[in-house]
mmCIF file of C-alpha atoms in Angstrom:
data_model
loop_
_atom_site.group_PDB
_atom_site.id
_atom_site.type_symbol
_atom_site.label_atom_id
_atom_site.label_comp_id
_atom_site.label_asym_id
_atom_site.label_seq_id
_atom_site.Cartn_x
_atom_site.Cartn_y
_atom_site.Cartn_z
ATOM 1 C CA UNK A 1 -67.606 -146.737 129.656
ATOM 2 C CA UNK A 2 -70.203 -145.204 127.367
ATOM 3 C CA UNK A 3 -70.851 -141.624 128.366
ATOM 4 C CA UNK A 4 -71.091 -138.001 127.381
ATOM 5 C CA UNK A 5 -69.340 -135.116 129.082
ATOM 6 C CA UNK A 6 -70.297 -131.466 128.993
ATOM 7 C CA UNK A 7 -67.239 -129.586 130.241
ATOM 8 C CA UNK A 8 -68.897 -126.195 130.659
ATOM 9 C CA UNK A 9 -71.555 -126.157 133.376
ATOM 10 C CA UNK A 10 -72.342 -122.448 132.940
ATOM 11 C CA UNK A 11 -72.042 -120.302 129.850
ATOM 12 C CA UNK A 12 -72.852 -116.610 129.475
ATOM 13 C CA UNK A 13 -73.293 -115.083 126.045
ATOM 14 C CA UNK A 14 -74.409 -111.637 124.961
ATOM 15 C CA UNK A 15 -77.599 -111.433 122.985
ATOM 16 C CA UNK A 16 -76.789 -111.539 119.300
ATOM 17 C CA UNK A 17 -73.424 -113.207 119.822
ATOM 18 C CA UNK A 18 -72.582 -116.700 118.635
ATOM 19 C CA UNK A 19 -72.760 -119.734 120.883
ATOM 20 C CA UNK A 20 -70.948 -123.035 121.133
ATOM 21 C CA UNK A 21 -71.752 -125.637 123.784
ATOM 22 C CA UNK A 22 -69.333 -128.525 123.963
ATOM 23 C CA UNK A 23 -70.094 -132.216 124.241
ATOM 24 C CA UNK A 24 -67.581 -135.062 124.244
ATOM 25 C CA UNK A 25 -68.616 -138.679 124.016
ATOM 26 C CA UNK A 26 -66.941 -141.921 124.938
ATOM 27 C CA UNK A 27 -68.086 -144.913 122.893
ATOM 28 C CA UNK A 28 -66.294 -147.577 120.899
ATOM 29 C CA UNK A 29 -68.742 -147.689 118.008
ATOM 30 C CA UNK A 30 -70.774 -145.039 116.223
ATOM 31 C CA UNK A 31 -72.971 -143.222 118.705
ATOM 32 C CA UNK A 32 -76.414 -141.801 118.328
ATOM 33 C CA UNK A 33 -76.302 -138.310 119.854
ATOM 34 C CA UNK A 34 -78.881 -135.757 120.845
ATOM 35 C CA UNK A 35 -79.176 -132.238 122.174
ATOM 36 C CA UNK A 36 -82.142 -131.412 124.384
ATOM 37 C CA UNK A 37 -83.108 -128.069 125.913
ATOM 38 C CA UNK A 38 -84.914 -127.538 129.199
ATOM 39 C CA UNK A 39 -86.654 -124.233 129.867
ATOM 40 C CA UNK A 40 -87.478 -123.311 133.479
ATOM 41 C CA UNK A 41 -89.962 -125.698 135.087
ATOM 42 C CA UNK A 42 -90.477 -127.611 131.863
ATOM 43 C CA UNK A 43 -89.510 -130.983 130.497
ATOM 44 C CA UNK A 44 -86.850 -131.722 127.926
ATOM 45 C CA UNK A 45 -87.408 -130.649 124.356
ATOM 46 C CA UNK A 46 -85.484 -132.158 121.457
ATOM 47 C CA UNK A 47 -83.282 -129.660 119.607
ATOM 48 C CA UNK A 48 -81.615 -132.026 117.175
ATOM 49 C CA UNK A 49 -80.315 -135.543 116.765
ATOM 50 C CA UNK A 50 -77.428 -137.243 115.029
ATOM 51 C CA UNK A 51 -77.934 -140.623 113.431
ATOM 52 C CA UNK A 52 -74.916 -141.814 111.420
ATOM 53 C CA UNK A 53 -74.745 -139.822 108.206
ATOM 54 C CA UNK A 54 -74.122 -136.163 107.496
ATOM 55 C CA UNK A 55 -71.911 -134.871 110.351
ATOM 56 C CA UNK A 56 -73.657 -131.493 110.476
ATOM 57 C CA UNK A 57 -77.241 -131.656 111.649
ATOM 58 C CA UNK A 58 -79.730 -128.830 111.708
ATOM 59 C CA UNK A 59 -82.183 -128.402 114.537
ATOM 60 C CA UNK A 60 -84.942 -126.095 115.610
ATOM 61 C CA UNK A 61 -84.631 -122.367 116.288
ATOM 62 C CA UNK A 62 -81.391 -121.980 114.326
ATOM 63 C CA UNK A 63 -79.353 -124.532 116.263
ATOM 64 C CA UNK A 64 -76.978 -126.920 114.584
ATOM 65 C CA UNK A 65 -74.417 -129.443 115.764
ATOM 66 C CA UNK A 66 -71.408 -131.087 114.219
ATOM 67 C CA UNK A 67 -70.336 -134.658 114.851
ATOM 68 C CA UNK A 68 -66.612 -135.377 114.819
ATOM 69 C CA UNK A 69 -65.422 -138.954 115.144
ATOM 70 C CA UNK A 70 -61.769 -137.919 115.331
ATOM 71 C CA UNK A 71 -62.471 -135.561 118.239
ATOM 72 C CA UNK A 72 -65.244 -137.662 119.834
ATOM 73 C CA UNK A 73 -67.335 -134.542 119.929
ATOM 74 C CA UNK A 74 -70.813 -133.288 119.154
ATOM 75 C CA UNK A 75 -70.757 -129.540 119.767
ATOM 76 C CA UNK A 76 -73.882 -127.405 119.549
ATOM 77 C CA UNK A 77 -73.758 -124.038 117.790
ATOM 78 C CA UNK A 78 -75.947 -121.066 117.097
ATOM 79 C CA UNK A 79 -74.933 -118.054 115.059
ATOM 80 C CA UNK A 80 -76.914 -115.427 116.979
ATOM 81 C CA UNK A 81 -78.311 -116.036 120.444
ATOM 82 C CA UNK A 82 -81.686 -114.636 121.482
ATOM 83 C CA UNK A 83 -82.783 -113.934 125.055
ATOM 84 C CA UNK A 84 -85.350 -116.734 124.693
ATOM 85 C CA UNK A 85 -82.495 -119.239 124.419
ATOM 86 C CA UNK A 86 -81.844 -118.802 128.152
ATOM 87 C CA UNK A 87 -82.156 -122.432 129.333
ATOM 88 C CA UNK A 88 -80.253 -125.558 130.258
ATOM 89 C CA UNK A 89 -78.886 -127.659 127.399
ATOM 90 C CA UNK A 90 -78.235 -131.363 127.664
ATOM 91 C CA UNK A 91 -76.178 -133.575 125.414
ATOM 92 C CA UNK A 92 -77.285 -137.208 125.389
ATOM 93 C CA UNK A 93 -75.973 -140.493 124.106
ATOM 94 C CA UNK A 94 -77.950 -143.491 122.940
ATOM 95 C CA UNK A 95 -76.056 -146.743 122.688
ATOM 96 C CA UNK A 96 -77.260 -150.094 121.429
ATOM 97 C CA UNK A 97 -80.131 -150.024 123.894
ATOM 98 C CA UNK A 98 -82.891 -147.465 123.668
ATOM 99 C CA UNK A 99 -82.261 -145.483 126.837
ATOM 100 C CA UNK A 100 -80.461 -142.145 126.838
ATOM 101 C CA UNK A 101 -77.496 -141.248 129.008
ATOM 102 C CA UNK A 102 -77.226 -137.525 129.662
ATOM 103 C CA UNK A 103 -74.433 -135.118 130.369
ATOM 104 C CA UNK A 104 -74.655 -132.863 133.410
ATOM 105 C CA UNK A 105 -76.056 -130.002 131.338
ATOM 106 C CA UNK A 106 -74.897 -126.498 130.455
ATOM 107 C CA UNK A 107 -76.817 -123.563 131.875
ATOM 108 C CA UNK A 108 -76.907 -120.782 129.312
ATOM 109 C CA UNK A 109 -77.389 -117.209 130.457
ATOM 110 C CA UNK A 110 -78.030 -114.521 127.857
ATOM 111 C CA UNK A 111 -76.901 -111.056 128.810
ATOM 112 C CA UNK A 112 -78.403 -107.900 127.269
ATOM 113 C CA UNK B 1 -100.878 -134.619 119.510
ATOM 114 C CA UNK B 2 -100.758 -133.620 123.171
ATOM 115 C CA UNK B 3 -97.313 -135.032 123.797
ATOM 116 C CA UNK B 4 -96.381 -137.025 126.861
ATOM 117 C CA UNK B 5 -98.683 -136.145 129.741
ATOM 118 C CA UNK B 6 -97.548 -136.415 133.337
ATOM 119 C CA UNK B 7 -99.750 -135.954 136.368
ATOM 120 C CA UNK B 8 -99.674 -134.408 138.837
ATOM 121 C CA UNK B 9 -97.309 -131.532 138.029
ATOM 122 C CA UNK B 10 -96.485 -131.119 141.689
ATOM 123 C CA UNK B 11 -96.868 -133.508 144.602
ATOM 124 C CA UNK B 12 -96.031 -132.894 148.222
ATOM 125 C CA UNK B 13 -95.926 -135.844 150.595
ATOM 126 C CA UNK B 14 -94.964 -136.343 154.195
ATOM 127 C CA UNK B 15 -92.083 -138.594 155.083
ATOM 128 C CA UNK B 16 -93.247 -142.208 155.071
ATOM 129 C CA UNK B 17 -96.234 -141.654 152.801
ATOM 130 C CA UNK B 18 -96.732 -143.225 149.386
ATOM 131 C CA UNK B 19 -96.512 -141.323 146.106
ATOM 132 C CA UNK B 20 -97.860 -142.465 142.742
ATOM 133 C CA UNK B 21 -96.846 -140.647 139.592
ATOM 134 C CA UNK B 22 -98.693 -141.077 136.304
ATOM 135 C CA UNK B 23 -97.533 -140.943 132.715
ATOM 136 C CA UNK B 24 -99.542 -141.084 129.494
ATOM 137 C CA UNK B 25 -97.270 -141.690 126.480
ATOM 138 C CA UNK B 26 -97.786 -140.292 123.032
ATOM 139 C CA UNK B 27 -100.424 -142.310 121.200
ATOM 140 C CA UNK B 28 -98.791 -145.032 119.135
ATOM 141 C CA UNK B 29 -95.564 -145.030 121.109
ATOM 142 C CA UNK B 30 -94.758 -148.424 122.542
ATOM 143 C CA UNK B 31 -91.738 -147.562 124.689
ATOM 144 C CA UNK B 32 -91.960 -145.639 127.966
ATOM 145 C CA UNK B 33 -89.013 -144.406 130.033
ATOM 146 C CA UNK B 34 -88.736 -142.953 133.527
ATOM 147 C CA UNK B 35 -85.964 -140.590 134.620
ATOM 148 C CA UNK B 36 -85.226 -138.728 137.842
ATOM 149 C CA UNK B 37 -83.696 -135.261 137.832
ATOM 150 C CA UNK B 38 -81.934 -133.625 140.759
ATOM 151 C CA UNK B 39 -79.475 -130.771 141.037
ATOM 152 C CA UNK B 40 -76.763 -133.030 142.418
ATOM 153 C CA UNK B 41 -77.166 -136.153 140.274
ATOM 154 C CA UNK B 42 -78.575 -134.620 137.106
ATOM 155 C CA UNK B 43 -80.709 -136.847 134.888
ATOM 156 C CA UNK B 44 -80.738 -140.463 136.016
ATOM 157 C CA UNK B 45 -82.353 -143.298 134.115
ATOM 158 C CA UNK B 46 -84.710 -145.382 136.235
ATOM 159 C CA UNK B 47 -86.561 -147.897 134.065
ATOM 160 C CA UNK B 48 -88.180 -148.559 130.731
ATOM 161 C CA UNK B 49 -90.942 -150.596 129.147
ATOM 162 C CA UNK B 50 -91.512 -151.757 125.617
ATOM 163 C CA UNK B 51 -94.954 -153.004 124.625
ATOM 164 C CA UNK B 52 -95.858 -152.831 128.332
ATOM 165 C CA UNK B 53 -93.125 -155.314 129.293
ATOM 166 C CA UNK B 54 -90.306 -154.204 131.593
ATOM 167 C CA UNK B 55 -87.053 -154.186 129.619
ATOM 168 C CA UNK B 56 -84.485 -152.475 131.801
ATOM 169 C CA UNK B 57 -84.889 -151.430 135.431
ATOM 170 C CA UNK B 58 -81.200 -151.071 136.153
ATOM 171 C CA UNK B 59 -81.624 -147.550 137.526
ATOM 172 C CA UNK B 60 -84.441 -148.266 139.916
ATOM 173 C CA UNK B 61 -83.598 -148.166 143.618
ATOM 174 C CA UNK B 62 -83.966 -151.697 144.955
ATOM 175 C CA UNK B 63 -86.316 -150.710 147.714
ATOM 176 C CA UNK B 64 -89.522 -148.676 147.795
ATOM 177 C CA UNK B 65 -89.612 -147.902 144.029
ATOM 178 C CA UNK B 66 -91.744 -149.781 141.531
ATOM 179 C CA UNK B 67 -93.064 -149.074 138.053
ATOM 180 C CA UNK B 68 -95.846 -150.612 136.055
ATOM 181 C CA UNK B 69 -97.401 -150.292 132.649
ATOM 182 C CA UNK B 70 -100.790 -151.988 132.850
ATOM 183 C CA UNK B 71 -101.858 -150.869 129.380
ATOM 184 C CA UNK B 72 -100.418 -149.034 126.401
ATOM 185 C CA UNK B 73 -101.928 -145.718 127.442
ATOM 186 C CA UNK B 74 -100.333 -145.203 130.824
ATOM 187 C CA UNK B 75 -97.508 -146.062 133.169
ATOM 188 C CA UNK B 76 -97.114 -145.429 136.890
ATOM 189 C CA UNK B 77 -94.132 -144.938 139.140
ATOM 190 C CA UNK B 78 -94.838 -145.715 142.773
ATOM 191 C CA UNK B 79 -92.640 -144.753 145.680
ATOM 192 C CA UNK B 80 -93.492 -146.318 149.017
ATOM 193 C CA UNK B 81 -92.506 -144.809 152.338
ATOM 194 C CA UNK B 82 -91.140 -141.651 150.710
ATOM 195 C CA UNK B 83 -87.998 -140.092 152.131
ATOM 196 C CA UNK B 84 -86.680 -136.517 151.771
ATOM 197 C CA UNK B 85 -83.941 -137.783 149.429
ATOM 198 C CA UNK B 86 -86.669 -138.897 146.998
ATOM 199 C CA UNK B 87 -87.460 -135.237 146.330
ATOM 200 C CA UNK B 88 -86.787 -134.677 142.643
ATOM 201 C CA UNK B 89 -88.405 -134.050 139.290
ATOM 202 C CA UNK B 90 -89.541 -137.315 137.764
ATOM 203 C CA UNK B 91 -89.637 -137.275 133.978
ATOM 204 C CA UNK B 92 -91.437 -139.696 131.713
ATOM 205 C CA UNK B 93 -90.588 -140.123 128.050
ATOM 206 C CA UNK B 94 -91.972 -142.205 125.220
ATOM 207 C CA UNK B 95 -90.759 -143.342 121.838
ATOM 208 C CA UNK B 96 -91.690 -145.559 118.971
ATOM 209 C CA UNK B 97 -90.464 -149.001 119.894
ATOM 210 C CA UNK B 98 -87.127 -149.790 118.347
ATOM 211 C CA UNK B 99 -85.958 -153.379 118.281
ATOM 212 C CA UNK B 100 -82.950 -155.165 116.919
ATOM 213 C CA UNK B 101 -80.672 -152.227 117.604
ATOM 214 C CA UNK B 102 -82.917 -149.645 115.946
ATOM 215 C CA UNK B 103 -82.784 -146.450 117.980
ATOM 216 C CA UNK B 104 -85.753 -144.107 118.296
ATOM 217 C CA UNK B 105 -86.058 -140.563 119.581
ATOM 218 C CA UNK B 106 -87.370 -140.017 123.104
ATOM 219 C CA UNK B 107 -90.011 -137.342 123.746
ATOM 220 C CA UNK B 108 -90.372 -136.079 127.277
ATOM 221 C CA UNK B 109 -93.244 -134.891 129.415
ATOM 222 C CA UNK B 110 -93.081 -131.805 131.632
ATOM 223 C CA UNK B 111 -92.331 -133.869 134.710
ATOM 224 C CA UNK B 112 -93.730 -134.287 138.203
ATOM 225 C CA UNK B 113 -91.979 -132.346 140.943
ATOM 226 C CA UNK B 114 -92.078 -134.474 144.095
ATOM 227 C CA UNK B 115 -91.359 -132.800 147.413
ATOM 228 C CA UNK B 116 -91.062 -134.980 150.510
ATOM 229 C CA UNK B 117 -91.292 -133.024 153.756
#
């Protein structure tokens, strides 16, 4: 089945520390992958997207993600987390149709 | 560009009442998607339209839920005889219309929080 899995439901990182949020996908072909962020009581905002090409994609606010076909992964990274990054992060998969299938999300808490 | 606009932001209904949620897509976008978000189920796809035509409603509950897109500037999601389990955040998204396997990015509105008492 086509899907994405986010194994870490809750992540706590100190402000200024680096961050990695994991995403694993299951798809026979080449997936189109996205990371969205949801701040409290807001909709989903696009952080970055992977369309087949360069495996490392840059997003907004210093986020980047790396696609790995061998590991079926699309992990999100940030070198230095800011308190304003406190939010829920969703990995999403887009197959041959246009709709997105989302992971369960990772709630990021930033500690002082 | 105002982005995807959803109204109302919050709606409270009594059990058995009807709820209509509105979505205005980004101008020029021809695809509109509806999702439901709950703590337990996460983000669930409901339905989507391209050029106002229904393309995929595989996520819509078979009873009480319906969606329409009467023109290119808005879509509605209607829930008849609302039940407490319908309480959720309903998100609308739009994209440029991709056909023939071309995938386009979805842009989301802020959602409508529906509470059924």
